[in-house]
């Protein structure tokens, strides 16, 4: 029996596997892989948190590949009324060819993948956002060539997206500097994993130290979905705002990236996110192309 091809986290893949999946995305984007390779296939999409990009890019992506999507909103499905994750996984596996889930905890994602007999894709949890990083690496490389050996600086909360940057840096071979307040440090589990795999990751509390000489400055919201202490986070994160001065510390050709949604004049000033170094809308578009690569990898009989 072949192993079910889940897409749960970047650290579960080898560099070569991630490069293969990314190349499918690029080839689907360029037309080198064409046609409707997922004709007749169905994708269930479960959203326990809000979404614009993830929802639209998966729905449009599967349809461009010849398949279709079914949306499950926990409040209007039995998931939100007591049916277990295990039973939901077993039932959905009888109807669809893959399941994408955006959920709170890694435990729910892993339980779903344990009981599903079709591929499960992580569309964001409180702990990680691997699909985003596939799009981000694709975007960086379209603009500047291979990301291997470059330096990327994360500014702000050591959150779910930061963890996926740690995984990506380790697998794609770039240096990652995380400039975070001590109170909102990145996941120690992710840092320990990166260390054990030889990743070049450092944590600083100084945004200047982090940004100096960097090839890419990255920001994310100060208050992620589900975070409750907004006022405290604003206080802690104010010194980590990306403005023109911070961009000026990076290399002249540094890019600015942000997974969106953005909050102008909070984590980033308008002059930067709307400025010439920003590639945030290419990043958003590449959610579609990178995820088509993921869908193609896990749903076609490769
Ligand atoms: N970047 C991202 O995942 O956006 P959504 O929350 O809109 O899906
Ligand atoms: N860190 C953010 C990312 C949104 C795409 C959140 O989890 O809300």
Short mmCIF file of C-alpha atoms and ligand atoms in Angstrom, two decimals:
data_model
loop_
_atom_site.label_atom_id
_atom_site.label_comp_id
_atom_site.label_asym_id
_atom_site.label_seq_id
_atom_site.Cartn_x
_atom_site.Cartn_y
_atom_site.Cartn_z
CA UNK A 1 0.00 0.00 0.00
CA UNK A 2 1.41 3.45 -0.88
CA UNK A 3 1.69 6.02 1.91
CA UNK A 4 -0.99 8.74 1.98
CA UNK A 5 0.65 11.98 0.85
CA UNK A 6 -0.25 14.43 3.61
CA UNK A 7 1.09 18.00 3.52
CA UNK A 8 1.26 18.78 7.23
CA UNK A 9 4.49 20.69 7.87
CA UNK A 10 7.65 21.54 5.95
CA UNK A 11 9.88 19.81 8.51
CA UNK A 12 8.28 16.47 7.57
CA UNK A 13 9.78 16.71 4.07
CA UNK A 14 13.27 16.49 2.65
CA UNK A 15 14.68 19.41 0.69
CA UNK A 16 14.34 17.39 -2.49
CA UNK A 17 10.66 16.62 -1.87
CA UNK A 18 9.90 20.29 -1.22
CA UNK A 19 11.82 21.28 -4.35
CA UNK A 20 9.78 18.75 -6.35
CA UNK A 21 6.46 20.08 -5.03
CA UNK A 22 7.56 23.66 -5.67
CA UNK A 23 8.61 22.78 -9.21
CA UNK A 24 5.13 21.35 -9.88
CA UNK A 25 3.70 24.70 -8.79
CA UNK A 26 6.06 26.62 -11.08
CA UNK A 27 5.40 24.29 -14.03
CA UNK A 28 1.64 24.59 -13.57
CA UNK A 29 2.09 28.36 -13.45
CA UNK A 30 4.19 28.50 -16.62
CA UNK A 31 2.04 25.99 -18.50
CA UNK A 32 4.81 23.38 -18.70
CA UNK A 33 2.34 21.08 -16.94
CA UNK A 34 -1.01 21.72 -18.57
CA UNK A 35 -4.47 20.21 -18.97
CA UNK A 36 -6.73 19.15 -16.14
CA UNK A 37 -4.67 16.59 -14.22
CA UNK A 38 -7.17 16.38 -11.33
CA UNK A 39 -10.29 15.98 -13.52
CA UNK A 40 -13.19 14.68 -11.43
CA UNK A 41 -11.34 14.89 -8.09
CA UNK A 42 -12.84 16.61 -5.03
CA UNK A 43 -11.27 18.59 -2.19
CA UNK A 44 -13.02 19.19 1.16
CA UNK A 45 -12.03 22.50 2.76
CA UNK A 46 -12.60 22.90 6.51
CA UNK A 47 -12.21 26.39 7.97
CA UNK A 48 -12.34 26.77 11.75
CA UNK A 49 -10.86 30.28 11.37
CA UNK A 50 -11.46 33.07 8.85
CA UNK A 51 -9.67 33.19 5.49
CA UNK A 52 -9.60 35.08 2.22
CA UNK A 53 -6.44 33.93 0.38
CA UNK A 54 -6.36 30.30 1.51
CA UNK A 55 -10.02 29.72 0.77
CA UNK A 56 -10.06 31.37 -2.66
CA UNK A 57 -6.69 29.99 -3.80
CA UNK A 58 -7.58 26.39 -2.91
CA UNK A 59 -11.05 26.61 -4.46
CA UNK A 60 -9.83 28.28 -7.65
CA UNK A 61 -6.72 26.04 -7.73
CA UNK A 62 -8.58 22.73 -7.61
CA UNK A 63 -11.05 23.96 -10.19
CA UNK A 64 -8.25 25.03 -12.58
CA UNK A 65 -6.80 21.52 -12.20
CA UNK A 66 -10.15 19.99 -13.25
CA UNK A 67 -11.55 19.17 -9.81
CA UNK A 68 -13.96 20.79 -7.41
CA UNK A 69 -14.09 21.94 -3.78
CA UNK A 70 -16.65 21.47 -0.99
CA UNK A 71 -16.54 23.98 1.85
CA UNK A 72 -17.26 22.90 5.43
CA UNK A 73 -17.89 25.54 8.03
CA UNK A 74 -17.90 23.93 11.49
CA UNK A 75 -20.87 26.00 12.67
CA UNK A 76 -23.08 24.67 9.87
CA UNK A 77 -21.69 21.12 9.78
CA UNK A 78 -21.76 18.31 12.35
CA UNK A 79 -18.13 19.05 13.23
CA UNK A 80 -19.30 22.00 15.27
CA UNK A 81 -22.02 19.92 16.90
CA UNK A 82 -20.11 17.10 18.52
CA UNK A 83 -19.02 14.77 15.71
CA UNK A 84 -15.46 13.66 16.37
CA UNK A 85 -12.49 14.56 14.21
CA UNK A 86 -11.83 10.84 13.70
CA UNK A 87 -15.34 10.17 12.38
CA UNK A 88 -15.26 13.31 10.25
CA UNK A 89 -11.97 12.09 8.73
CA UNK A 90 -13.39 8.62 8.03
CA UNK A 91 -16.58 9.98 6.45
CA UNK A 92 -14.93 12.66 4.32
CA UNK A 93 -12.44 10.08 3.05
CA UNK A 94 -15.38 8.20 1.50
CA UNK A 95 -16.50 11.28 -0.43
CA UNK A 96 -13.45 13.30 -1.40
CA UNK A 97 -9.88 12.82 -2.65
CA UNK A 98 -8.17 15.25 -0.23
CA UNK A 99 -8.98 17.40 2.81
CA UNK A 100 -7.59 20.88 3.50
CA UNK A 101 -8.06 22.14 7.06
CA UNK A 102 -7.46 25.48 8.79
CA UNK A 103 -7.77 24.81 12.49
CA UNK A 104 -6.58 25.89 15.90
CA UNK A 105 -4.31 23.13 17.10
CA UNK A 106 -1.77 20.75 15.62
CA UNK A 107 -3.57 17.98 17.54
CA UNK A 108 -6.71 18.38 15.42
CA UNK A 109 -4.65 18.42 12.22
CA UNK A 110 -2.78 15.29 13.26
CA UNK A 111 -5.91 13.46 14.39
CA UNK A 112 -7.53 14.23 11.06
CA UNK A 113 -4.50 12.95 9.16
CA UNK A 114 -4.35 9.84 11.34
CA UNK A 115 -7.91 8.79 10.51
CA UNK A 116 -8.21 10.09 6.94
CA UNK A 117 -7.36 7.70 4.14
CA UNK A 118 -6.93 10.60 1.71
CA UNK A 119 -4.26 13.36 1.84
CA UNK A 120 -4.68 16.07 4.48
CA UNK A 121 -3.27 19.56 3.82
CA UNK A 122 -2.45 22.05 6.60
CA UNK A 123 -4.10 25.37 5.68
CA UNK A 124 -2.79 27.01 8.93
CA UNK A 125 -2.86 26.08 12.58
CA UNK A 126 -1.87 28.07 15.66
CA UNK A 127 1.55 26.45 15.23
CA UNK A 128 2.38 26.67 11.51
CA UNK A 129 1.44 27.78 7.99
CA UNK A 130 3.40 25.64 5.53
CA UNK A 131 1.40 26.48 2.37
CA UNK A 132 2.27 30.14 2.91
CA UNK A 133 5.99 29.36 2.94
CA UNK A 134 5.81 27.41 -0.31
CA UNK A 135 4.33 30.55 -1.91
CA UNK A 136 6.90 32.77 -0.17
CA UNK A 137 9.91 30.77 -1.35
CA UNK A 138 8.44 30.68 -4.88
CA UNK A 139 7.99 34.47 -4.78
CA UNK A 140 11.47 35.21 -3.45
CA UNK A 141 13.06 33.01 -6.11
CA UNK A 142 11.01 34.51 -8.95
CA UNK A 143 12.39 37.93 -8.01
CA UNK A 144 15.92 37.18 -6.85
CA UNK A 145 16.90 33.61 -7.85
CA UNK A 146 17.72 30.81 -5.44
CA UNK A 147 16.98 31.58 -1.79
CA UNK A 148 19.75 29.18 -0.68
CA UNK A 149 22.53 31.11 1.03
CA UNK A 150 20.47 34.32 1.38
CA UNK A 151 19.48 35.99 4.66
CA UNK A 152 15.86 36.57 5.65
CA UNK A 153 14.75 38.61 8.68
CA UNK A 154 11.49 37.96 10.50
CA UNK A 155 10.24 41.03 12.41
CA UNK A 156 7.65 40.74 15.18
CA UNK A 157 5.71 37.95 16.82
CA UNK A 158 7.33 34.51 16.95
CA UNK A 159 4.07 33.01 15.69
CA UNK A 160 2.80 30.21 13.42
CA UNK A 161 4.19 31.79 10.23
CA UNK A 162 7.56 32.34 11.97
CA UNK A 163 7.69 28.61 12.73
CA UNK A 164 7.14 27.77 9.08
CA UNK A 165 9.92 30.24 8.15
CA UNK A 166 12.20 28.31 10.57
CA UNK A 167 11.27 25.06 8.84
CA UNK A 168 11.73 26.62 5.38
CA UNK A 169 15.11 28.18 6.22
CA UNK A 170 16.40 24.82 7.40
CA UNK A 171 15.14 22.90 4.39
CA UNK A 172 15.85 25.48 1.67
CA UNK A 173 19.25 26.41 3.12
CA UNK A 174 18.99 30.12 3.92
CA UNK A 175 19.88 32.07 7.05
CA UNK A 176 16.93 33.26 9.15
CA UNK A 177 17.22 35.99 11.76
CA UNK A 178 14.16 36.37 13.97
CA UNK A 179 13.80 39.78 15.63
CA UNK A 180 11.16 39.24 18.31
CA UNK A 181 10.44 40.56 21.80
CA UNK A 182 11.48 38.09 24.54
CA UNK A 183 7.83 37.69 25.56
CA UNK A 184 6.81 36.56 22.05
CA UNK A 185 9.73 34.30 21.22
CA UNK A 186 9.56 31.77 18.39
CA UNK A 187 8.72 28.13 19.12
CA UNK A 188 11.55 26.45 21.05
CA UNK A 189 10.52 23.14 19.51
CA UNK A 190 11.03 24.58 16.03
CA UNK A 191 14.36 26.17 17.02
CA UNK A 192 15.59 22.90 18.55
CA UNK A 193 14.53 20.99 15.44
CA UNK A 194 16.34 23.49 13.20
CA UNK A 195 19.49 23.19 15.31
CA UNK A 196 19.39 19.41 15.12
CA UNK A 197 19.08 19.64 11.32
CA UNK A 198 21.93 22.14 10.92
CA UNK A 199 19.71 25.17 10.20
CA UNK A 200 21.24 28.65 10.35
CA UNK A 201 18.70 30.37 12.61
CA UNK A 202 19.27 33.11 15.20
CA UNK A 203 17.01 35.07 17.52
CA UNK A 204 17.63 38.69 18.45
CA UNK A 205 15.59 41.26 20.35
CA UNK A 206 16.98 44.08 18.20
CA UNK A 207 15.23 44.75 14.89
CA UNK A 208 18.29 46.75 13.76
CA UNK A 209 20.59 43.81 14.35
CA UNK A 210 18.15 41.53 12.55
CA UNK A 211 17.61 43.77 9.53
CA UNK A 212 21.23 44.78 8.91
CA UNK A 213 22.49 43.34 5.63
CA UNK A 214 19.40 41.20 5.06
CA UNK A 215 18.09 40.10 1.65
CA UNK A 216 14.46 40.00 2.71
CA UNK A 217 12.47 41.62 5.51
CA UNK A 218 9.28 39.84 6.60
CA UNK A 219 6.46 41.07 8.82
CA UNK A 220 3.14 39.61 9.98
CA UNK A 221 0.19 40.81 12.02
CA UNK A 222 0.80 41.62 15.68
CA UNK A 223 -2.45 39.89 16.66
CA UNK A 224 -3.02 36.51 15.05
CA UNK A 225 -6.44 34.90 14.77
CA UNK A 226 -7.38 33.68 18.23
CA UNK A 227 -4.91 35.93 20.13
CA UNK A 228 -6.70 37.71 22.96
CA UNK A 229 -4.17 40.14 24.43
CA UNK A 230 -4.20 42.71 21.60
CA UNK A 231 -3.28 45.79 23.69
CA UNK A 232 -0.31 44.06 25.32
CA UNK A 233 0.88 42.72 21.96
CA UNK A 234 0.76 46.20 20.43
CA UNK A 235 2.97 47.49 23.24
CA UNK A 236 5.45 44.65 22.96
CA UNK A 237 5.62 44.73 19.17
CA UNK A 238 5.72 48.47 18.47
CA UNK A 239 9.57 48.48 18.40
CA UNK A 240 9.44 45.80 15.67
CA UNK A 241 7.48 47.83 13.13
CA UNK A 242 9.00 47.72 9.64
CA UNK A 243 9.48 51.26 8.35
CA UNK A 244 11.78 52.91 5.80
CA UNK A 245 14.59 53.14 8.38
CA UNK A 246 14.49 49.37 8.96
CA UNK A 247 14.39 48.69 5.21
CA UNK A 248 17.38 51.03 4.90
CA UNK A 249 19.43 48.72 7.14
CA UNK A 250 18.85 45.79 4.78
CA UNK A 251 20.57 45.35 1.42
CA UNK A 252 19.61 47.86 -1.29
CA UNK A 253 17.83 45.15 -3.28
CA UNK A 254 16.11 43.57 -0.25
CA UNK A 255 12.50 42.50 -0.71
CA UNK A 256 9.66 43.13 1.73
CA UNK A 257 7.27 40.23 2.30
CA UNK A 258 4.07 39.79 4.33
CA UNK A 259 1.62 36.88 4.17
CA UNK A 260 -1.35 39.30 4.49
CA UNK A 261 -3.78 40.40 5.80
CA UNK A 262 -1.73 43.48 6.73
CA UNK A 263 -2.35 46.29 9.17
CA UNK A 264 -0.80 49.45 7.78
CA UNK A 265 0.96 51.68 10.32
CA UNK A 266 1.11 48.74 12.76
CA UNK A 267 3.53 45.94 11.77
CA UNK A 268 4.50 47.81 8.58
CA UNK A 269 4.16 51.39 7.38
CA UNK A 270 2.33 52.14 4.12
CA UNK A 271 5.49 53.53 2.50
CA UNK A 272 7.10 50.08 2.78
CA UNK A 273 4.21 47.72 2.00
CA UNK A 274 3.11 49.91 -0.90
CA UNK A 275 6.69 50.74 -1.90
CA UNK A 276 9.00 49.39 -4.64
CA UNK A 277 10.62 46.65 -2.50
CA UNK A 278 7.31 45.07 -1.54
CA UNK A 279 6.22 41.86 -3.30
CA UNK A 280 3.20 41.13 -1.12
CA UNK A 281 0.68 40.78 -3.94
CA UNK A 282 2.97 38.45 -5.92
CA UNK A 283 3.16 36.45 -2.69
CA UNK A 284 -0.63 36.37 -2.46
CA UNK A 285 -0.95 35.29 -6.12
CA UNK A 286 1.61 32.55 -5.59
CA UNK A 287 -0.60 30.97 -2.94
CA UNK A 288 -2.62 29.79 -5.93
CA UNK A 289 0.35 28.44 -7.92
CA UNK A 290 2.22 26.89 -4.99
CA UNK A 291 -0.93 25.17 -3.72
CA UNK A 292 -1.74 23.84 -7.18
CA UNK A 293 1.69 22.20 -6.94
CA UNK A 294 0.74 20.73 -3.55
CA UNK A 295 -2.65 19.49 -4.82
CA UNK A 296 -1.01 18.00 -7.92
CA UNK A 297 1.64 16.27 -5.77
CA UNK A 298 -0.80 14.76 -3.31
CA UNK A 299 -3.84 14.04 -5.47
CA UNK A 300 -2.47 12.80 -8.80
CA UNK A 301 -1.04 9.33 -9.26
CA UNK A 302 2.55 10.44 -9.56
N1 LIG B 1 -2.11 34.54 4.24
C1 LIG B 1 -3.25 33.86 4.50
O1 LIG B 1 -3.26 32.67 4.83
O2 LIG B 1 -4.37 34.59 4.28
P1 LIG B 1 -5.86 34.18 4.65
O3 LIG B 1 -6.00 34.21 6.14
O4 LIG B 1 -6.72 35.23 3.98
O5 LIG B 1 -6.16 32.81 4.11
N1 LIG B 2 -0.22 34.82 11.94
C1 LIG B 2 -1.45 35.09 11.24
C2 LIG B 2 -1.37 34.64 9.82
C3 LIG B 2 -2.59 34.90 8.99
C4 LIG B 2 -2.51 34.34 7.62
C5 LIG B 2 -2.60 34.40 11.96
O1 LIG B 2 -2.45 33.24 12.38
O2 LIG B 2 -3.66 35.02 12.13
#
